[in-house]
């Protein structure tokens, strides 16, 4: 019999989000919306949507209100990830209370987000690829000024990181896939 140590993720109408997860990059139009879409796809595939609140944000507001970069949409869609409905937004102060974990893409994002984070929330901020040390890569590189290879490399890294992240959450919270 399945054991749930905090919530029964199957009783959807009664269950608050178990984990509030925010992905952050610079512009919130390439890497972090892709991370949001890849991770959400995996969560949905396991029937665990009710256990997660997933969002993304940027450290700058240049693209606020815009959809992801068309290259991220195209390369994501080619792998089955839905990005076209997402809208860029900057990280805001309340995110440090709303979210349990804030996963950033690179060292610059880490420095920028830590500079904004109140002391009580600093432990929530981590580099995403720290969850997948087997990759031996610390940063999800910014693909914005490059070509198609860069966008595919980002997706490769995000898929591996999302697998590791989901495994981490499943173990930590004894979540049992519903599918
Ligand atoms: P992202 O990529 O941080 O992965 O969304 C970028 C998007 C926009 C810019 C740089 C990086 N920009 O300079 O506008």
PDB file of C-alpha atoms and ligand atoms in Angstrom:
ATOM      1  CA  UNK A   1       0.000   0.000   0.000  1.00  0.00           C
ATOM      2  CA  UNK A   2       1.250   3.442  -0.868  1.00  0.00           C
ATOM      3  CA  UNK A   3       2.438   5.621   1.978  1.00  0.00           C
ATOM      4  CA  UNK A   4       2.192   9.415   1.932  1.00  0.00           C
ATOM      5  CA  UNK A   5       4.086  11.150   4.666  1.00  0.00           C
ATOM      6  CA  UNK A   6       2.528  14.580   4.180  1.00  0.00           C
ATOM      7  CA  UNK A   7      -0.378  14.648   1.779  1.00  0.00           C
ATOM      8  CA  UNK A   8      -2.299  12.198  -0.317  1.00  0.00           C
ATOM      9  CA  UNK A   9      -1.531  13.662  -3.726  1.00  0.00           C
ATOM     10  CA  UNK A  10      -4.511  11.810  -5.232  1.00  0.00           C
ATOM     11  CA  UNK A  11      -7.268  13.744  -3.414  1.00  0.00           C
ATOM     12  CA  UNK A  12      -6.812  16.700  -5.723  1.00  0.00           C
ATOM     13  CA  UNK A  13      -9.500  19.117  -4.556  1.00  0.00           C
ATOM     14  CA  UNK A  14      -8.353  19.006  -0.930  1.00  0.00           C
ATOM     15  CA  UNK A  15      -4.618  19.084  -1.353  1.00  0.00           C
ATOM     16  CA  UNK A  16      -2.553  22.269  -1.353  1.00  0.00           C
ATOM     17  CA  UNK A  17       0.591  22.346  -3.493  1.00  0.00           C
ATOM     18  CA  UNK A  18       3.185  20.311  -1.693  1.00  0.00           C
ATOM     19  CA  UNK A  19       6.256  21.856  -3.239  1.00  0.00           C
ATOM     20  CA  UNK A  20       6.581  25.379  -4.604  1.00  0.00           C
ATOM     21  CA  UNK A  21       9.376  25.357  -7.159  1.00  0.00           C
ATOM     22  CA  UNK A  22      10.721  28.419  -8.990  1.00  0.00           C
ATOM     23  CA  UNK A  23      13.261  28.325 -11.837  1.00  0.00           C
ATOM     24  CA  UNK A  24      15.261  31.511 -12.479  1.00  0.00           C
ATOM     25  CA  UNK A  25      17.512  32.740 -15.296  1.00  0.00           C
ATOM     26  CA  UNK A  26      18.394  36.190 -16.639  1.00  0.00           C
ATOM     27  CA  UNK A  27      15.610  37.037 -19.074  1.00  0.00           C
ATOM     28  CA  UNK A  28      12.990  34.364 -18.301  1.00  0.00           C
ATOM     29  CA  UNK A  29      12.563  33.760 -22.026  1.00  0.00           C
ATOM     30  CA  UNK A  30      15.020  30.888 -22.722  1.00  0.00           C
ATOM     31  CA  UNK A  31      16.359  28.706 -19.899  1.00  0.00           C
ATOM     32  CA  UNK A  32      13.969  29.113 -16.969  1.00  0.00           C
ATOM     33  CA  UNK A  33      10.711  28.818 -18.961  1.00  0.00           C
ATOM     34  CA  UNK A  34      12.226  25.738 -20.615  1.00  0.00           C
ATOM     35  CA  UNK A  35      13.072  24.344 -17.171  1.00  0.00           C
ATOM     36  CA  UNK A  36       9.522  25.083 -16.031  1.00  0.00           C
ATOM     37  CA  UNK A  37       8.056  23.277 -19.056  1.00  0.00           C
ATOM     38  CA  UNK A  38      10.393  20.266 -18.860  1.00  0.00           C
ATOM     39  CA  UNK A  39       9.865  19.767 -15.130  1.00  0.00           C
ATOM     40  CA  UNK A  40       6.088  20.260 -15.418  1.00  0.00           C
ATOM     41  CA  UNK A  41       5.954  17.687 -18.229  1.00  0.00           C
ATOM     42  CA  UNK A  42       7.641  15.102 -15.996  1.00  0.00           C
ATOM     43  CA  UNK A  43       5.420  15.930 -13.022  1.00  0.00           C
ATOM     44  CA  UNK A  44       2.293  15.625 -15.182  1.00  0.00           C
ATOM     45  CA  UNK A  45       3.491  12.336 -16.670  1.00  0.00           C
ATOM     46  CA  UNK A  46       3.589  10.911 -13.148  1.00  0.00           C
ATOM     47  CA  UNK A  47       0.149  12.303 -12.284  1.00  0.00           C
ATOM     48  CA  UNK A  48       1.677  14.545  -9.604  1.00  0.00           C
ATOM     49  CA  UNK A  49       0.506  17.970 -10.804  1.00  0.00           C
ATOM     50  CA  UNK A  50      -1.364  18.586  -7.564  1.00  0.00           C
ATOM     51  CA  UNK A  51       1.799  18.122  -5.560  1.00  0.00           C
ATOM     52  CA  UNK A  52       3.722  20.928  -7.252  1.00  0.00           C
ATOM     53  CA  UNK A  53       3.371  24.636  -7.923  1.00  0.00           C
ATOM     54  CA  UNK A  54       5.904  25.334 -10.685  1.00  0.00           C
ATOM     55  CA  UNK A  55       6.856  28.777 -12.023  1.00  0.00           C
ATOM     56  CA  UNK A  56       9.803  30.661 -13.517  1.00  0.00           C
ATOM     57  CA  UNK A  57      11.200  34.206 -13.420  1.00  0.00           C
ATOM     58  CA  UNK A  58      14.107  36.331 -14.591  1.00  0.00           C
ATOM     59  CA  UNK A  59      16.567  38.506 -12.722  1.00  0.00           C
ATOM     60  CA  UNK A  60      15.802  41.334 -15.150  1.00  0.00           C
ATOM     61  CA  UNK A  61      12.510  42.695 -16.429  1.00  0.00           C
ATOM     62  CA  UNK A  62      13.483  43.471 -20.037  1.00  0.00           C
ATOM     63  CA  UNK A  63      11.125  40.875 -21.469  1.00  0.00           C
ATOM     64  CA  UNK A  64       8.295  41.246 -18.962  1.00  0.00           C
ATOM     65  CA  UNK A  65       4.982  40.052 -20.409  1.00  0.00           C
ATOM     66  CA  UNK A  66       6.610  38.485 -23.462  1.00  0.00           C
ATOM     67  CA  UNK A  67       6.353  34.811 -24.411  1.00  0.00           C
ATOM     68  CA  UNK A  68       9.530  32.709 -24.443  1.00  0.00           C
ATOM     69  CA  UNK A  69      12.059  33.193 -27.225  1.00  0.00           C
ATOM     70  CA  UNK A  70      10.672  31.582 -30.426  1.00  0.00           C
ATOM     71  CA  UNK A  71      13.745  29.325 -30.570  1.00  0.00           C
ATOM     72  CA  UNK A  72      13.005  27.988 -27.079  1.00  0.00           C
ATOM     73  CA  UNK A  73       9.376  27.403 -28.065  1.00  0.00           C
ATOM     74  CA  UNK A  74      10.355  25.568 -31.265  1.00  0.00           C
ATOM     75  CA  UNK A  75      13.080  23.396 -29.754  1.00  0.00           C
ATOM     76  CA  UNK A  76      10.941  22.668 -26.697  1.00  0.00           C
ATOM     77  CA  UNK A  77       7.918  21.737 -28.785  1.00  0.00           C
ATOM     78  CA  UNK A  78      10.065  19.363 -30.854  1.00  0.00           C
ATOM     79  CA  UNK A  79      10.582  17.400 -27.622  1.00  0.00           C
ATOM     80  CA  UNK A  80       6.956  17.674 -26.512  1.00  0.00           C
ATOM     81  CA  UNK A  81       7.233  20.597 -24.076  1.00  0.00           C
ATOM     82  CA  UNK A  82       4.650  23.390 -24.041  1.00  0.00           C
ATOM     83  CA  UNK A  83       6.116  26.885 -23.656  1.00  0.00           C
ATOM     84  CA  UNK A  84       4.047  29.152 -25.902  1.00  0.00           C
ATOM     85  CA  UNK A  85       1.573  30.139 -23.153  1.00  0.00           C
ATOM     86  CA  UNK A  86       4.272  31.261 -20.687  1.00  0.00           C
ATOM     87  CA  UNK A  87       5.014  34.947 -20.011  1.00  0.00           C
ATOM     88  CA  UNK A  88       8.270  36.465 -18.790  1.00  0.00           C
ATOM     89  CA  UNK A  89       8.300  38.136 -15.413  1.00  0.00           C
ATOM     90  CA  UNK A  90      11.037  39.352 -13.071  1.00  0.00           C
ATOM     91  CA  UNK A  91      11.619  37.736  -9.696  1.00  0.00           C
ATOM     92  CA  UNK A  92       9.841  39.701  -6.940  1.00  0.00           C
ATOM     93  CA  UNK A  93      10.304  39.924  -3.174  1.00  0.00           C
ATOM     94  CA  UNK A  94       7.268  37.747  -2.413  1.00  0.00           C
ATOM     95  CA  UNK A  95       8.820  34.861  -4.390  1.00  0.00           C
ATOM     96  CA  UNK A  96      11.179  34.303  -1.479  1.00  0.00           C
ATOM     97  CA  UNK A  97       8.177  33.520   0.719  1.00  0.00           C
ATOM     98  CA  UNK A  98       5.999  31.787  -1.881  1.00  0.00           C
ATOM     99  CA  UNK A  99       8.587  29.293  -3.098  1.00  0.00           C
ATOM    100  CA  UNK A 100      10.283  26.516  -1.146  1.00  0.00           C
ATOM    101  CA  UNK A 101      13.094  26.088  -3.643  1.00  0.00           C
ATOM    102  CA  UNK A 102      14.540  28.574  -6.136  1.00  0.00           C
ATOM    103  CA  UNK A 103      16.648  26.850  -8.776  1.00  0.00           C
ATOM    104  CA  UNK A 104      18.935  29.175 -10.757  1.00  0.00           C
ATOM    105  CA  UNK A 105      20.677  28.418 -14.030  1.00  0.00           C
ATOM    106  CA  UNK A 106      24.173  29.844 -13.599  1.00  0.00           C
ATOM    107  CA  UNK A 107      26.672  31.547 -11.330  1.00  0.00           C
ATOM    108  CA  UNK A 108      25.537  35.048 -12.312  1.00  0.00           C
ATOM    109  CA  UNK A 109      21.908  34.185 -11.561  1.00  0.00           C
ATOM    110  CA  UNK A 110      23.031  32.765  -8.211  1.00  0.00           C
ATOM    111  CA  UNK A 111      24.861  35.963  -7.267  1.00  0.00           C
ATOM    112  CA  UNK A 112      21.984  38.161  -8.456  1.00  0.00           C
ATOM    113  CA  UNK A 113      19.261  36.170  -6.683  1.00  0.00           C
ATOM    114  CA  UNK A 114      21.292  35.837  -3.476  1.00  0.00           C
ATOM    115  CA  UNK A 115      21.749  39.608  -3.486  1.00  0.00           C
ATOM    116  CA  UNK A 116      17.956  39.991  -3.515  1.00  0.00           C
ATOM    117  CA  UNK A 117      17.156  37.166  -1.101  1.00  0.00           C
ATOM    118  CA  UNK A 118      16.348  38.008   2.518  1.00  0.00           C
ATOM    119  CA  UNK A 119      18.508  36.090   4.960  1.00  0.00           C
ATOM    120  CA  UNK A 120      15.718  33.688   5.952  1.00  0.00           C
ATOM    121  CA  UNK A 121      15.328  32.585   2.292  1.00  0.00           C
ATOM    122  CA  UNK A 122      18.947  32.263   1.220  1.00  0.00           C
ATOM    123  CA  UNK A 123      18.966  28.512   1.860  1.00  0.00           C
ATOM    124  CA  UNK A 124      16.229  28.133  -0.782  1.00  0.00           C
ATOM    125  CA  UNK A 125      18.450  29.372  -3.622  1.00  0.00           C
ATOM    126  CA  UNK A 126      20.566  26.771  -5.422  1.00  0.00           C
ATOM    127  CA  UNK A 127      22.128  26.177  -8.804  1.00  0.00           C
ATOM    128  CA  UNK A 128      19.903  23.734 -10.684  1.00  0.00           C
ATOM    129  CA  UNK A 129      22.740  21.517 -11.868  1.00  0.00           C
ATOM    130  CA  UNK A 130      23.884  20.926  -8.279  1.00  0.00           C
ATOM    131  CA  UNK A 131      21.070  18.337  -8.218  1.00  0.00           C
ATOM    132  CA  UNK A 132      22.785  16.396 -11.041  1.00  0.00           C
ATOM    133  CA  UNK A 133      26.517  16.283 -10.179  1.00  0.00           C
ATOM    134  CA  UNK A 134      27.027  13.367 -12.570  1.00  0.00           C
ATOM    135  CA  UNK A 135      26.747  15.861 -15.439  1.00  0.00           C
ATOM    136  CA  UNK A 136      29.938  17.547 -14.220  1.00  0.00           C
ATOM    137  CA  UNK A 137      28.553  20.865 -15.442  1.00  0.00           C
ATOM    138  CA  UNK A 138      27.753  23.709 -13.049  1.00  0.00           C
ATOM    139  CA  UNK A 139      25.916  26.163 -15.285  1.00  0.00           C
ATOM    140  CA  UNK A 140      23.092  25.899 -17.794  1.00  0.00           C
ATOM    141  CA  UNK A 141      24.692  28.169 -20.423  1.00  0.00           C
ATOM    142  CA  UNK A 142      22.828  31.137 -21.846  1.00  0.00           C
ATOM    143  CA  UNK A 143      21.773  30.179 -25.407  1.00  0.00           C
ATOM    144  CA  UNK A 144      20.420  33.613 -26.350  1.00  0.00           C
ATOM    145  CA  UNK A 145      23.275  34.778 -28.595  1.00  0.00           C
ATOM    146  CA  UNK A 146      24.036  31.362 -30.089  1.00  0.00           C
ATOM    147  CA  UNK A 147      22.497  28.886 -32.510  1.00  0.00           C
ATOM    148  CA  UNK A 148      20.264  25.829 -32.436  1.00  0.00           C
ATOM    149  CA  UNK A 149      22.935  23.664 -30.790  1.00  0.00           C
ATOM    150  CA  UNK A 150      22.858  25.867 -27.726  1.00  0.00           C
ATOM    151  CA  UNK A 151      19.101  25.496 -27.321  1.00  0.00           C
ATOM    152  CA  UNK A 152      19.332  21.726 -27.681  1.00  0.00           C
ATOM    153  CA  UNK A 153      22.193  21.579 -25.190  1.00  0.00           C
ATOM    154  CA  UNK A 154      20.080  23.565 -22.714  1.00  0.00           C
ATOM    155  CA  UNK A 155      17.234  21.070 -23.139  1.00  0.00           C
ATOM    156  CA  UNK A 156      19.611  18.119 -22.664  1.00  0.00           C
ATOM    157  CA  UNK A 157      20.827  19.612 -19.378  1.00  0.00           C
ATOM    158  CA  UNK A 158      17.324  20.536 -18.226  1.00  0.00           C
ATOM    159  CA  UNK A 159      15.985  17.048 -18.947  1.00  0.00           C
ATOM    160  CA  UNK A 160      18.763  15.430 -16.910  1.00  0.00           C
ATOM    161  CA  UNK A 161      18.327  17.969 -14.103  1.00  0.00           C
ATOM    162  CA  UNK A 162      14.535  17.538 -14.090  1.00  0.00           C
ATOM    163  CA  UNK A 163      14.905  13.768 -13.777  1.00  0.00           C
ATOM    164  CA  UNK A 164      17.253  14.249 -10.825  1.00  0.00           C
ATOM    165  CA  UNK A 165      15.014  16.898  -9.262  1.00  0.00           C
ATOM    166  CA  UNK A 166      11.916  14.749  -9.502  1.00  0.00           C
ATOM    167  CA  UNK A 167      13.783  11.778  -8.060  1.00  0.00           C
ATOM    168  CA  UNK A 168      14.904  14.024  -5.182  1.00  0.00           C
ATOM    169  CA  UNK A 169      11.358  15.207  -4.444  1.00  0.00           C
ATOM    170  CA  UNK A 170       9.831  11.729  -4.779  1.00  0.00           C
ATOM    171  CA  UNK A 171      12.290  10.362  -2.237  1.00  0.00           C
ATOM    172  CA  UNK A 172      12.172  13.298   0.126  1.00  0.00           C
ATOM    173  CA  UNK A 173       8.385  13.425   0.335  1.00  0.00           C
ATOM    174  CA  UNK A 174       7.537   9.777  -0.296  1.00  0.00           C
ATOM    175  CA  UNK A 175       5.378  10.771  -3.244  1.00  0.00           C
ATOM    176  CA  UNK A 176       3.991   7.845  -5.160  1.00  0.00           C
ATOM    177  CA  UNK A 177       3.372   8.255  -8.898  1.00  0.00           C
ATOM    178  CA  UNK A 178      -0.322   8.019  -9.793  1.00  0.00           C
ATOM    179  CA  UNK A 179       0.228   6.834 -13.333  1.00  0.00           C
TER     180      UNK A 179
HETATM  181  P1  LIG B   1      17.618  33.506 -20.544  1.00  0.00           P
HETATM  182  O1  LIG B   1      18.358  34.074 -21.845  1.00  0.00           O
HETATM  183  O2  LIG B   1      18.262  34.188 -19.345  1.00  0.00           O
HETATM  184  O3  LIG B   1      17.898  32.051 -20.590  1.00  0.00           O
HETATM  185  O4  LIG B   1      16.152  33.853 -20.693  1.00  0.00           O
HETATM  186  C1  LIG B   1      18.493  35.429 -22.148  1.00  0.00           C
HETATM  187  C2  LIG B   1      17.411  36.143 -22.597  1.00  0.00           C
HETATM  188  C3  LIG B   1      17.561  37.472 -22.927  1.00  0.00           C
HETATM  189  C4  LIG B   1      18.785  38.090 -22.808  1.00  0.00           C
HETATM  190  C5  LIG B   1      19.869  37.368 -22.350  1.00  0.00           C
HETATM  191  C6  LIG B   1      19.720  36.044 -22.008  1.00  0.00           C
HETATM  192  N1  LIG B   1      18.932  39.451 -23.176  1.00  0.00           N
HETATM  193  O5  LIG B   1      20.059  39.944 -23.146  1.00  0.00           O
HETATM  194  O6  LIG B   1      17.931  40.099 -23.519  1.00  0.00           O
END
